[in-house]
Coordinates of C-alpha atoms and ligand atoms in Angstrom, one line a residue:
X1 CA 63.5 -45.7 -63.2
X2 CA 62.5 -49.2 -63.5
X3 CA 66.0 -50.3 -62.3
X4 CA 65.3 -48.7 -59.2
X5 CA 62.1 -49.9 -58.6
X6 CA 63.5 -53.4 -59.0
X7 CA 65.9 -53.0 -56.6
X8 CA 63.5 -51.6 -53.8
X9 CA 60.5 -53.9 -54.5
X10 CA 61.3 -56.6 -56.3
X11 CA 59.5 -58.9 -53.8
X12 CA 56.1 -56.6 -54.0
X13 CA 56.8 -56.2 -58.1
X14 CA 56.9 -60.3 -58.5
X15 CA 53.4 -60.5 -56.7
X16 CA 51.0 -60.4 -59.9
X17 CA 48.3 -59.2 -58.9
X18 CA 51.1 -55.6 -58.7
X19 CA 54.3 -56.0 -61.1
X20 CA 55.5 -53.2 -62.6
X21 CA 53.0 -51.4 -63.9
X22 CA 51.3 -51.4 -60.2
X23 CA 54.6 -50.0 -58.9
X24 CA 54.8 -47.6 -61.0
X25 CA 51.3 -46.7 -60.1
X26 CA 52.1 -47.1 -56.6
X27 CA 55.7 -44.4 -57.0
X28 CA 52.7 -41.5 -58.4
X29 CA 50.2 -42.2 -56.0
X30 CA 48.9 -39.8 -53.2
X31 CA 48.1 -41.3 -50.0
X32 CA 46.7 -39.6 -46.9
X33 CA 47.0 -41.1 -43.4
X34 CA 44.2 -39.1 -40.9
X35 CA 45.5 -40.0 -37.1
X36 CA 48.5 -41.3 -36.5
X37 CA 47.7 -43.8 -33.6
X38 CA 48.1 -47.0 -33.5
X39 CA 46.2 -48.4 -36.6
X40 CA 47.6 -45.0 -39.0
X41 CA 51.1 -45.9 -37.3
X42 CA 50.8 -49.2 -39.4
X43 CA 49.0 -48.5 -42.7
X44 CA 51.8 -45.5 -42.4
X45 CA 54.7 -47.8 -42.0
X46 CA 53.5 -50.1 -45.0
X47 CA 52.5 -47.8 -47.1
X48 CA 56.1 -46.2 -46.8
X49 CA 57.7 -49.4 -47.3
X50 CA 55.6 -50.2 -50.1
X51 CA 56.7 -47.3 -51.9
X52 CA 53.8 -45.2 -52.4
X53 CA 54.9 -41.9 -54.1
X54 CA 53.5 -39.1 -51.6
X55 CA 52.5 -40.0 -47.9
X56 CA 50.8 -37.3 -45.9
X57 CA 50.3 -38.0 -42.2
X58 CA 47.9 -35.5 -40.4
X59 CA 47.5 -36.0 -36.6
X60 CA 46.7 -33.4 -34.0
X61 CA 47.9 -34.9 -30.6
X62 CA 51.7 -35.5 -29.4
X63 CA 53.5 -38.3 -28.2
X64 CA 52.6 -40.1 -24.6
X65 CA 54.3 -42.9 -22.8
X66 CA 50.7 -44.8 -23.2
X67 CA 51.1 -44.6 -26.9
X68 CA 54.1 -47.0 -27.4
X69 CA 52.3 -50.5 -26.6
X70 CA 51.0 -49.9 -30.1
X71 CA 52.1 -47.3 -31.8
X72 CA 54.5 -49.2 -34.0
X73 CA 55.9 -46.0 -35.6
X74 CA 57.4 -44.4 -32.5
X75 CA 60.2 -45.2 -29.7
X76 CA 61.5 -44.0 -26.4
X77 CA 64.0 -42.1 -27.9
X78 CA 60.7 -40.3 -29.6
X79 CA 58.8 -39.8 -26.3
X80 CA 61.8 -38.1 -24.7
X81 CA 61.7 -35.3 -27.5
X82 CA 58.2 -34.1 -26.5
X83 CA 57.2 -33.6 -30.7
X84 CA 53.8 -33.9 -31.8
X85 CA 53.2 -37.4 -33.3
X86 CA 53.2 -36.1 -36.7
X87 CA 56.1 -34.4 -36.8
X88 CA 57.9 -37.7 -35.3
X89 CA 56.1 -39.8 -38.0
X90 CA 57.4 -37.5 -41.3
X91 CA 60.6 -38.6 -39.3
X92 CA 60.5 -42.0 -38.8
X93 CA 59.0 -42.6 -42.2
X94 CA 61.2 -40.8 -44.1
X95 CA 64.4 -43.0 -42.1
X96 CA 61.8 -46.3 -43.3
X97 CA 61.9 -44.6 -47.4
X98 CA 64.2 -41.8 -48.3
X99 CA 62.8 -42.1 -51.8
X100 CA 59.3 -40.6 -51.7
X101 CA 57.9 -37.5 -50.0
X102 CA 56.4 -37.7 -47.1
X103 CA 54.6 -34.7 -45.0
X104 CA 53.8 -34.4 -41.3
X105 CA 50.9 -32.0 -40.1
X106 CA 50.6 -31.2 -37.0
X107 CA 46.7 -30.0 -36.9
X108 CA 43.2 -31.1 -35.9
X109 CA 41.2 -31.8 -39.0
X110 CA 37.9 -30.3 -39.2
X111 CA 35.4 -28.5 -41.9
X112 CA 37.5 -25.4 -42.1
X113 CA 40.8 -27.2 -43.3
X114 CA 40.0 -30.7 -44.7
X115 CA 39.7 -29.6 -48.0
X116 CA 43.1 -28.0 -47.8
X117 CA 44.8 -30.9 -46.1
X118 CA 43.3 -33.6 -48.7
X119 CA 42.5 -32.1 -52.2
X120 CA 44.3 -34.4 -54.5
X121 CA 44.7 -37.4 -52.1
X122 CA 44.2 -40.7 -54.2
X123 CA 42.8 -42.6 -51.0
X124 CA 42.4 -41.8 -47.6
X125 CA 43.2 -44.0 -44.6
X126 CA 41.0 -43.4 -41.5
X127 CA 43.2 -43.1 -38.7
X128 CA 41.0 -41.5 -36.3
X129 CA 39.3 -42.3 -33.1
X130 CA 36.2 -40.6 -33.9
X131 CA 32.8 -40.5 -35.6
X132 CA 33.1 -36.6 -35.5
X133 CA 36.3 -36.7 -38.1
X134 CA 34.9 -39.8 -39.9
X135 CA 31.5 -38.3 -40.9
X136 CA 33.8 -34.9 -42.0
X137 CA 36.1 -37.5 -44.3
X138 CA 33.1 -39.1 -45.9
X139 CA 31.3 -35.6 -46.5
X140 CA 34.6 -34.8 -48.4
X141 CA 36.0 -38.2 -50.2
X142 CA 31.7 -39.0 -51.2
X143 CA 32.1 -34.9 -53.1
X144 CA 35.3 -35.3 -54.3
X145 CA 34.7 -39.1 -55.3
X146 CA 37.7 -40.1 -53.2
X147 CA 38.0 -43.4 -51.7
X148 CA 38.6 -44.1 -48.6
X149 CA 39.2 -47.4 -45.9
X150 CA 37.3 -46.6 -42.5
X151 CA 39.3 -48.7 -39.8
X152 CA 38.4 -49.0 -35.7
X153 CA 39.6 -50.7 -32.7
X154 CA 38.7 -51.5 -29.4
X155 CA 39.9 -54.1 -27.3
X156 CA 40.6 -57.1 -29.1
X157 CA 38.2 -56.2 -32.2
X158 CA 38.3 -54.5 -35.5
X159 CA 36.5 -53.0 -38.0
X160 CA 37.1 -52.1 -41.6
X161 CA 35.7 -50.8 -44.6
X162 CA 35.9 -49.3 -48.5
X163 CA 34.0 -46.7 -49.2
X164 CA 34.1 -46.1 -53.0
X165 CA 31.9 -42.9 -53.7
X166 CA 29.2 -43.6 -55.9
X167 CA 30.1 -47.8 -56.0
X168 CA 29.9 -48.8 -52.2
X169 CA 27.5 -47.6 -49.5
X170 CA 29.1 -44.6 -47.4
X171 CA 29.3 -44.4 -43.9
X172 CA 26.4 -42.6 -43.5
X173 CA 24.0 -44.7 -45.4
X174 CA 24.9 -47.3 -42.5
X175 CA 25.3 -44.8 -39.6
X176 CA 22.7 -42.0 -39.5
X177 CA 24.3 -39.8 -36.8
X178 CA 27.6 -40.4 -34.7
X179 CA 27.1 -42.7 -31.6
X180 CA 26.2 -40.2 -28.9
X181 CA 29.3 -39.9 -26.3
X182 CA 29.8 -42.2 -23.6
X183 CA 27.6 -45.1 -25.5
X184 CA 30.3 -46.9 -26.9
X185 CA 33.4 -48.3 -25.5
X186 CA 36.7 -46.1 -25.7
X187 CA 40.5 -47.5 -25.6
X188 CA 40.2 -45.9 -22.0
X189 CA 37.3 -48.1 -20.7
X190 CA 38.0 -51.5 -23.2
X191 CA 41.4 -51.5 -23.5
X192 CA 43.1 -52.2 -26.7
X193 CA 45.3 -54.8 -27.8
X194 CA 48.5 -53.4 -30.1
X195 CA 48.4 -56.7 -32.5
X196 CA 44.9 -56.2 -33.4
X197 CA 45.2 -52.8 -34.1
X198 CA 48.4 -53.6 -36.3
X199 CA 46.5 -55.6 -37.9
X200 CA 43.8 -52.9 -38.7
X201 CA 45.9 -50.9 -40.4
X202 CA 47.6 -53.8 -42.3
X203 CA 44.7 -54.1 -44.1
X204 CA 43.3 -51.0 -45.0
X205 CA 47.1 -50.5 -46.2
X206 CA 46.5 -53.4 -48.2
X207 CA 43.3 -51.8 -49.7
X208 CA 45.2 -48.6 -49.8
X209 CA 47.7 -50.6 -52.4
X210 CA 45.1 -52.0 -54.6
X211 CA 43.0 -48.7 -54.9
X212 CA 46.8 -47.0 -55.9
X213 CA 47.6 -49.3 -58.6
X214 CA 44.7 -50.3 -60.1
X215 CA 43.1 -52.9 -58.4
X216 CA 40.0 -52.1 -57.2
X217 CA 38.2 -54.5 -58.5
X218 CA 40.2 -56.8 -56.1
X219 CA 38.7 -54.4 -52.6
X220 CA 37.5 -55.9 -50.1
X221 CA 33.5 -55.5 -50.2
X222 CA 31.8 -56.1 -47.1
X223 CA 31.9 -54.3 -43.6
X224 CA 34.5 -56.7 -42.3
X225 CA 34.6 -57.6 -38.5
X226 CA 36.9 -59.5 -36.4
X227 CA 38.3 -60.1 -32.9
X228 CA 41.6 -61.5 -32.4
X229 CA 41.5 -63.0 -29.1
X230 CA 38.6 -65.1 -29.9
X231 CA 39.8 -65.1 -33.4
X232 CA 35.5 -64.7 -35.1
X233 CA 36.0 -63.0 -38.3
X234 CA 32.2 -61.6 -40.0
X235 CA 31.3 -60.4 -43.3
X236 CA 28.1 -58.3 -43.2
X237 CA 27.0 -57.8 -46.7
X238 CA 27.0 -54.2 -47.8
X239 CA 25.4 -55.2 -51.6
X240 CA 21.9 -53.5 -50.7
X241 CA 23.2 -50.9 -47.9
X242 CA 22.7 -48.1 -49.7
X243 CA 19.2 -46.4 -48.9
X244 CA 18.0 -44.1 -51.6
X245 CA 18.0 -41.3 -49.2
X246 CA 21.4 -41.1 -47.5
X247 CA 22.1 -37.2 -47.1
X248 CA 25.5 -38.0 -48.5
X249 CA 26.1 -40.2 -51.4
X250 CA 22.7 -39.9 -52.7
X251 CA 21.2 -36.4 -51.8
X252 CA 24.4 -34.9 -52.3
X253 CA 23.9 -32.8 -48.6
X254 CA 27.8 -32.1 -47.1
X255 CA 26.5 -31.6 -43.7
X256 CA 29.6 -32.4 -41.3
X257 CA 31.6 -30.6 -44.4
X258 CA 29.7 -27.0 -44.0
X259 CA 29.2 -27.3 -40.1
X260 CA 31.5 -24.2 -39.2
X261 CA 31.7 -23.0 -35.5
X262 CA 33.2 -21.1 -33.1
X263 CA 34.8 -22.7 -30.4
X264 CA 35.2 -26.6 -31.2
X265 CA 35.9 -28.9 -27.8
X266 CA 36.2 -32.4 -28.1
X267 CA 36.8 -35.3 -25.1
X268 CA 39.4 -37.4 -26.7
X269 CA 39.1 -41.2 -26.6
X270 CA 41.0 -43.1 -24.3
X271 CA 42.4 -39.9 -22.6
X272 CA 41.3 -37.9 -19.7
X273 CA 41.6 -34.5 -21.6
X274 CA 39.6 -32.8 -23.5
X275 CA 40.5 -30.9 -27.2
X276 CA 39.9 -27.0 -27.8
X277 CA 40.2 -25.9 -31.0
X278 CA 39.4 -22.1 -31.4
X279 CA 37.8 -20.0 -34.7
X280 CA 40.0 -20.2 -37.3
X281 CA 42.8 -18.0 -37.9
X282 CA 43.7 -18.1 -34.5
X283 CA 47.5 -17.7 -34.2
X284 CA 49.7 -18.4 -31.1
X285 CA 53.3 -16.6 -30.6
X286 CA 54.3 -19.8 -28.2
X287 CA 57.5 -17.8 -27.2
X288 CA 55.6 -15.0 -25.7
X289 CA 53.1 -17.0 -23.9
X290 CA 55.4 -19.4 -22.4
X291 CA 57.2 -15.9 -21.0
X292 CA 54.0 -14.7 -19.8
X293 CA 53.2 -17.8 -18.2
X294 CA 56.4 -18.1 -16.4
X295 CA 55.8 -15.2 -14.9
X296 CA 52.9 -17.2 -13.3
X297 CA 55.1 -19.8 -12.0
X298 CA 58.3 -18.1 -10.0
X299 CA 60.4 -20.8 -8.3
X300 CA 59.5 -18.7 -5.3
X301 CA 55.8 -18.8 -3.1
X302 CA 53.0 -20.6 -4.3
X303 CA 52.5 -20.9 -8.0
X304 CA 49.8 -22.4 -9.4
X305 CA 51.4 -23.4 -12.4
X306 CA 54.9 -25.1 -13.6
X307 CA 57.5 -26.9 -15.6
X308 CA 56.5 -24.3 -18.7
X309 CA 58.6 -25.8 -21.8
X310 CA 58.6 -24.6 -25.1
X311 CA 59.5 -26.1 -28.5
X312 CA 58.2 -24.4 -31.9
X313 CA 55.9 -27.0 -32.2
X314 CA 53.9 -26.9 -28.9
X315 CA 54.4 -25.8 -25.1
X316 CA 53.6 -27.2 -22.4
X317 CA 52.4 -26.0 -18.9
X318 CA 51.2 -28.2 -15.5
X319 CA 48.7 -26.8 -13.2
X320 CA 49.8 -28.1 -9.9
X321 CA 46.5 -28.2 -7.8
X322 CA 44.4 -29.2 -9.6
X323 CA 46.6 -32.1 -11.4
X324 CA 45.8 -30.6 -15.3
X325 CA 48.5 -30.5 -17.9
X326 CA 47.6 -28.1 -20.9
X327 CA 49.7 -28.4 -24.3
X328 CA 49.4 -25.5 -26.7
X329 CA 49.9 -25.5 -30.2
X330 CA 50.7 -22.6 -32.7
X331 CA 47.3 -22.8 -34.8
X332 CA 45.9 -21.8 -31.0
X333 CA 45.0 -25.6 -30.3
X334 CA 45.2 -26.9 -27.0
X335 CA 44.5 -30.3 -25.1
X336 CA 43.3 -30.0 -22.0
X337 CA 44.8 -32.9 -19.7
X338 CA 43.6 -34.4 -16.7
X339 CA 40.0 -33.9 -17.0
X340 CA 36.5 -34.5 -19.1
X341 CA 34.7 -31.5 -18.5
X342 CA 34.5 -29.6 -22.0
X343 CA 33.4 -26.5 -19.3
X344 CA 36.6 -26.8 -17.0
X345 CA 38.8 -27.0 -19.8
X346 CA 37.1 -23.9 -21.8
X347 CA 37.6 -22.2 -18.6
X348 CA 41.1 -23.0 -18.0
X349 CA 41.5 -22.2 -21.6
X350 CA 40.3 -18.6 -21.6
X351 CA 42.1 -18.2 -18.4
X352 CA 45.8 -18.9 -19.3
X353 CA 46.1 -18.7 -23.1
X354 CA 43.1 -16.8 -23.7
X355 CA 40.2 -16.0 -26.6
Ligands
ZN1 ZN1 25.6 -42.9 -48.3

């Protein structure tokens, strides 16, 4: 065992702060990688390389052309296959380290599965785009006394921070609510630069490696803050962020964790499309709708819909007029493509998959 480890990570083992013991540490630790964009392509990659035991990377969106200026896990080759992102990154990381297990999930986390999805996670690494999921992590890693590294990007700037339950404030002792939509800038509107974003997820990686082998007392402890292109780095202080009546890590009230509803839609950031996730349970026989909807779109007269392909991970449909592409995935998930209205794409929803 310890041979092996040697040869692998000799370079990581000779770093003190780590040596053996850490990598050992590190070969039975759990990570868990929520979004696998840009910044969760890189804490992915690293923490694959760096040999953490179990790696499980959750994302609910597939792979677009757009993606590769920073998505450092994927390729062209990757594009052309049409997979969900997390089925290419269980891939791609597994080519990186054959020796530990790594898991791809295609699904949209949310109250009804993310206690499935993480229970025994060491650490969680936000990879997300949004306050909705980060508030729903924090509700679960503050009750389960998990830690986690919060992580953002938008144009040339980051952001980062530990959250370790019942040490550090959470995230909502400094946020009280998610940002309402369309008040703060989204990759679509600011743009985003792939280095800063790499180096995001470098460091909540990094975190990621101290919390797995011991070394927390090393974590980074204030909200960090930095832009690349101007290169300003800030600390803010977190030491007396924790108000005595945050719902969350001192009230002990899940709120984003017990939210259940029925039909969930979501505008996703930096994309013209909207999400719609339907009740649980739902359950979509792709083969049989793809057939149905190719009745729809006949080679001959005017159809209103084509190019209907089908993998068993998603299909895929184009509504001509209108310029919408719709993706559909088994658990009943959809992303609505080529428009922002949450009422157009529940519309179009009901209309050719149905609920
Ligand atoms: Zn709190």
């Amino acid at each position: 065992m310890e041979e092996e480890l040697y040869n692998k990570y000799s370079r990581q083992i000779f770093f003190q702060p780590i040596g053996i013991e850490g990598q050992k540490r590190l070969s039975r630790g759990y990570a868990l990688v929520i979004g696998c964009g840009a910044t969760g392509s890189a804490s992915a990659g690293m923490l694959a390389r760096a040999g953490v035991g179990r790696l499980r990377i959750v994302d609910r969106d597939f792979l677009e052309e757009t993606n590769l200026q920073r998505h450092s896990l994927f390729n062209e080759e990757d594009l052309k296959t049409g997979l969900p992102k997390a089925t290419l990154a269980e891939k791609n990381l597994g080519r990186i380290n054959s020796a530990i297990k790594v898991e791809g999930i295609v699904a949209d986390v949310n109250s009804s599965n993310i206690e499935a999805l993480a229970a025994g996670a060491d650490v969680i690494l936000d990879g997300t785009d949004n306050f909705e999921t980060r508030f729903l992590i924090n509700d679960y890693a503050v009750k389960t006394r998990t830690p986690w590294v919060y992580g953002a990007c938008i144009g040339s700037q980051g952001m980062l921070m530990n959250i370790v339950p019942g040490e550090t404030p959470c995230l909502r002792c400094l946020l009280e609510t998610s940002p309402p939509a369309g008040t703060i800038p989204t990759c679509e509107t600011a743009g985003i630069l792939g280095p800063t974003a790499q180096l995001i997820g470098s460091i909540q990686a990094t975190e990621a490696i101290k919390i797995l082998t011991g070394c927390s007392e090393s974590l980074i402890k204030d909200l960090v803050r930095v832009d690349t292109w101007t290169w300003t780095l800030q600390r803010l202080d977190l030491s007396n962020a924790r108000p005595d009546k945050c719902p969350v890590c001192r009230l002990g009230r899940y709120d984003a964790l017990h939210a259940r509803s029925g039909v969930m839609t979501t505008t996703l950031c930096g994309r013209n499309a909207v999400q719609i996730v339907p009740p649980n349970g739902s359950k979509i026989e792709l083969k049989e709708l793809a057939s149905q909807l190719n009745k729809l779109s006949g080679p001959s007269g005017p159809s209103e819909l084509s190019d209907v392909t089908c993998n068993p991970y998603l299909l895929r449909f184009k509504l001509r007029r209108k310029g919408i592409d719709i993706t559909v995935f088994p658990d009943g998930r959809a992303i609505i493509q080529g428009t922002k209205e949450p009422s157009l794409a529940k519309d179009l929803y009901s209309k050719y998959i149905g609920m």
